[in-house]
Coordinates of C-alpha atoms in Angstrom, one line a residue:
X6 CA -24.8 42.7 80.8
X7 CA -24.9 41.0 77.0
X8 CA -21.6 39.4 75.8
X9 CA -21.2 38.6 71.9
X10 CA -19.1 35.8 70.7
X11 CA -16.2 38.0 70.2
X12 CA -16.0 38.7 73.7
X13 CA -16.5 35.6 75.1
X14 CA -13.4 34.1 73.2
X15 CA -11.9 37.2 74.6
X16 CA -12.7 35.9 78.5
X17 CA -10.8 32.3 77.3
X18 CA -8.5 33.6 75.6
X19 CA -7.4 36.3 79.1
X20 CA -7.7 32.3 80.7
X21 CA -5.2 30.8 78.3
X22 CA -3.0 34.1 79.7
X23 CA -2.9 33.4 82.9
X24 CA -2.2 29.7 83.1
X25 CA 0.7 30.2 80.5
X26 CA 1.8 32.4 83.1
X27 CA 1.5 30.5 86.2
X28 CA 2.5 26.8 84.5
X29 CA 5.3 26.6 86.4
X30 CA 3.9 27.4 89.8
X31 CA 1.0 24.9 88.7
X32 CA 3.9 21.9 87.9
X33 CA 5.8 23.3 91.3
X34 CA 2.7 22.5 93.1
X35 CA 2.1 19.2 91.4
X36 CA 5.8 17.4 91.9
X37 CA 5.1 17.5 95.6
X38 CA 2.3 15.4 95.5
X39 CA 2.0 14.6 91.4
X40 CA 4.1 13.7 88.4
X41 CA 4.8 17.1 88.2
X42 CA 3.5 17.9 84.7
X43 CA -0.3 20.0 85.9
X44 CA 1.3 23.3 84.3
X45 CA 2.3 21.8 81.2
X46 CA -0.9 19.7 80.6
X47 CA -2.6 22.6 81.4
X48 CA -0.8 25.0 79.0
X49 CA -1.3 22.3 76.3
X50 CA -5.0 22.5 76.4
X51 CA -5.5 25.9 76.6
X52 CA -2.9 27.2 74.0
X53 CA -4.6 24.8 72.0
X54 CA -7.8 26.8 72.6
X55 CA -6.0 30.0 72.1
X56 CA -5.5 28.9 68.4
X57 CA -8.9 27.4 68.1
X58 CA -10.6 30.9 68.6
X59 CA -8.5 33.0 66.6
X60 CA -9.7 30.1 63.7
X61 CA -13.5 30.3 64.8
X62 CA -15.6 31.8 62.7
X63 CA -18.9 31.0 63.5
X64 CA -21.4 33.1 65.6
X65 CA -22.8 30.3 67.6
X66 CA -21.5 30.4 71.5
X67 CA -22.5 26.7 72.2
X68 CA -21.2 25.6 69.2
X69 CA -17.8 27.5 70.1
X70 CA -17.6 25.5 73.7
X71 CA -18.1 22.3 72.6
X72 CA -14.9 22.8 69.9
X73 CA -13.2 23.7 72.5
X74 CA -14.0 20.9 74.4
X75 CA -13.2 18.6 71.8
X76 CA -9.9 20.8 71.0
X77 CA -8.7 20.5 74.3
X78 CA -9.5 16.4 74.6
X79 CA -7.7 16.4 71.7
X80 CA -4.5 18.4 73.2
X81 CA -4.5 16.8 76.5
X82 CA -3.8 13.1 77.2
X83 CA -3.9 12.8 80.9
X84 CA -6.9 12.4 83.0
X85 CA -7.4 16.2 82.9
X86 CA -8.3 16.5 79.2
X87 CA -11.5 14.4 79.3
X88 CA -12.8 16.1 82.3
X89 CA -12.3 20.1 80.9
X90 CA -13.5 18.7 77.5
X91 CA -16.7 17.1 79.3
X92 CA -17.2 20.7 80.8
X93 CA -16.8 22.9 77.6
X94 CA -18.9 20.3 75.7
X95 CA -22.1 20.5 78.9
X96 CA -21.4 24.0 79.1
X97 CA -21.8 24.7 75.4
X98 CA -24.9 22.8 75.4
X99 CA -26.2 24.9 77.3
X100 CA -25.3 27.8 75.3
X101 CA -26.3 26.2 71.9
X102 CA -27.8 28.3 69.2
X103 CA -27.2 31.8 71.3
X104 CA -25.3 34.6 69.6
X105 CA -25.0 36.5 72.3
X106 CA -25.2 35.8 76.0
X107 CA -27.3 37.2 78.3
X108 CA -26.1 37.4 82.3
X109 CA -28.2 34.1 83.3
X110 CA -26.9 32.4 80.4
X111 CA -23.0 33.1 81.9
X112 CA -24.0 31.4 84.9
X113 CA -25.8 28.4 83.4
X114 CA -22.2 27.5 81.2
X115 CA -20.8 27.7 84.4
X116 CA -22.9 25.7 86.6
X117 CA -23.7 22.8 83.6
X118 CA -19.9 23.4 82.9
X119 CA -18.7 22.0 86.5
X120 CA -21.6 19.5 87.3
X121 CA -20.1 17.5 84.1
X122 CA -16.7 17.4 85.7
X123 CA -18.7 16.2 88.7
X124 CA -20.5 13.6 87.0
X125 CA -17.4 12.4 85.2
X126 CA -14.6 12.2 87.7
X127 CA -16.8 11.8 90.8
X128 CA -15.0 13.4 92.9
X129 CA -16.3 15.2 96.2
X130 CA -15.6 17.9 98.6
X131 CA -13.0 16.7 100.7
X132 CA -11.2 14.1 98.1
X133 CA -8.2 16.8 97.7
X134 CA -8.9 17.6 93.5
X135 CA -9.6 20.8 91.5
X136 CA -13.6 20.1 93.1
X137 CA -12.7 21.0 96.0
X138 CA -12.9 24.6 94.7
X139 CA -15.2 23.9 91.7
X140 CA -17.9 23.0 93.9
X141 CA -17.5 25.8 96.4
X142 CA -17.5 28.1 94.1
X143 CA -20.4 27.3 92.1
X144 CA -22.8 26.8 95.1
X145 CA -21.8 30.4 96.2
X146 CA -22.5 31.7 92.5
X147 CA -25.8 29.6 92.4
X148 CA -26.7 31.1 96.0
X149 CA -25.8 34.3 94.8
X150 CA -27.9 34.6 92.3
X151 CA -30.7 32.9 93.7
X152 CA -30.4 36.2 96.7
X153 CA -30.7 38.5 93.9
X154 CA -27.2 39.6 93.6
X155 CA -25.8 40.7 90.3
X156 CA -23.4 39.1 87.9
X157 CA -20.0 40.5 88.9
X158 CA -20.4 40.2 92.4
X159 CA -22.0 36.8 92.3
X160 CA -18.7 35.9 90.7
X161 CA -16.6 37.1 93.0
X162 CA -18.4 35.2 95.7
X163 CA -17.7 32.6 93.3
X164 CA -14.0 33.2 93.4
X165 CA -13.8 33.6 97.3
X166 CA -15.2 30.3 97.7
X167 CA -12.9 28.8 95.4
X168 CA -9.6 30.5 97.0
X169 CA -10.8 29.0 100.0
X170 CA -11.6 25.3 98.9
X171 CA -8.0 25.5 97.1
X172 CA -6.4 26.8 100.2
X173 CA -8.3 24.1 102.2
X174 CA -7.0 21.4 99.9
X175 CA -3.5 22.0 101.9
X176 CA -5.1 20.0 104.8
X177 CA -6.0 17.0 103.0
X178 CA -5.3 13.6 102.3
X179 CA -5.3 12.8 99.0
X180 CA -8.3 10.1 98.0
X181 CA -8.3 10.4 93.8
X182 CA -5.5 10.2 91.3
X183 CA -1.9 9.7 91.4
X184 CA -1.6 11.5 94.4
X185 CA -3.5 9.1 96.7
X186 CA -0.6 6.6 96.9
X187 CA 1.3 9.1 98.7
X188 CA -1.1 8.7 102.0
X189 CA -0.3 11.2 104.7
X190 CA 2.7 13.0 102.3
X191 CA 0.0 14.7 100.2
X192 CA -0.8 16.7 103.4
X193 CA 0.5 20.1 103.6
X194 CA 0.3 20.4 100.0
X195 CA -2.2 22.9 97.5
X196 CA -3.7 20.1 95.1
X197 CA -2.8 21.8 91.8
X198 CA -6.2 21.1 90.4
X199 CA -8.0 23.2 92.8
X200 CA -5.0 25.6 92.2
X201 CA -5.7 25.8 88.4
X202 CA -9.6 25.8 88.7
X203 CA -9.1 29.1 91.1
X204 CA -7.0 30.5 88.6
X205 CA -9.4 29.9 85.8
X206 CA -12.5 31.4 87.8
X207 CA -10.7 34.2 89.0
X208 CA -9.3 35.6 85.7
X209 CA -13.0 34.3 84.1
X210 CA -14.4 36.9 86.6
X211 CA -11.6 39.9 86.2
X212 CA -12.4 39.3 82.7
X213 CA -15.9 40.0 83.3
X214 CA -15.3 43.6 85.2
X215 CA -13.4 44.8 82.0
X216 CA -16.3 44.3 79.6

């Protein structure tokens, strides 16, 4: 599989989609252990991307990345922003100077993409955030690929893993963020984090079968 640029502004642009059309499940999920505003923050960023691509020009898919990075850092004020921007702007580097993208290069953005959220919130397996899928779900596309399996089902290994770390995040207690100062209320709730980063992977990879 080869994607051009035009199709991978396609893929973020199906993203943008889907969290306008889950925000308010995203916020629902984030007044029971948040300030309630995940959804909108969310829908901020990424309809700011939205309008970002249709603007694009350029033929360079690392370039491309790291404005939208910087676009959604710039839409976003919460703690959010700064950690998708850090992945766009990682995963782009990864991607600089390519015009079109070859299937290792697709799961380099992602894996560069998520080890900078890693390296700039910090947060593990276990602390009841959006890594708790992330991390999942990129060791199962890594091992994936590593056993020789191809792109789309790689990704949907990817997805699996993620659905579960999100699920799993029900069971936590709450060690980052706002949410921590609730102590044993943020059990039996989804973090919306892990809810959105599932969502983002899993229409990433539907995305993905239609090209």
């Amino acid at each position: 599989m080869r994607v051009s640029i035009e199709q991978w502004k396609q893929l973020f642009g199906q993203i943008a989609e889907q969290i306008e059309v889950k925000k308010d499940e995203l916020s629902e999920l984030d007044r029971a252990v948040g300030d309630g505003d995940h959804g909108v923050t969310m829908s901020l960023g990424w309809q700011a991307i939205v309008e970002h691509l249709s603007q694009h020009s350029g033929q360079d898919c690392g370039a491309l990345c790291k404005d939208m990075g910087m676009t959604f850092l710039n839409a976003v004020g919460s703690s959010v922003g700064p950690l998708y921007a850090t992945a766009f702007m990682r995963g782009g580097a990864a991607l600089q100077g390519k015009q079109e993208l070859e299937e290792e290069d697709i799961v380099q953005f992602w894996l560069t993409a998520i080890r900078g959220i890693q390296d700039r919130g910090k947060a593990q397996v276990g602390d009841k955030t959006m890594m708790d899928a992330w991390l999942p779900s990129m060791e199962a596309l890594e091992t994936a690929r590593k056993e020789g399996k191809h792109l789309i089902e790689s990704f949907e290994l990817a997805v699996n893993a993620a659905e579960a770390g999100m699920q799993s995040t029900a069971q936590m207690l709450s060690q980052k963020g706002r949410s921590s100062r609730l102590g044993d209320r943020s059990v039996g709730h989804i973090d919306p984090g892990a809810a959105s980063a599932y969502l983002i992977i899993d229409t990433f990879t539907n995305g993905l079968k239609q090209l």
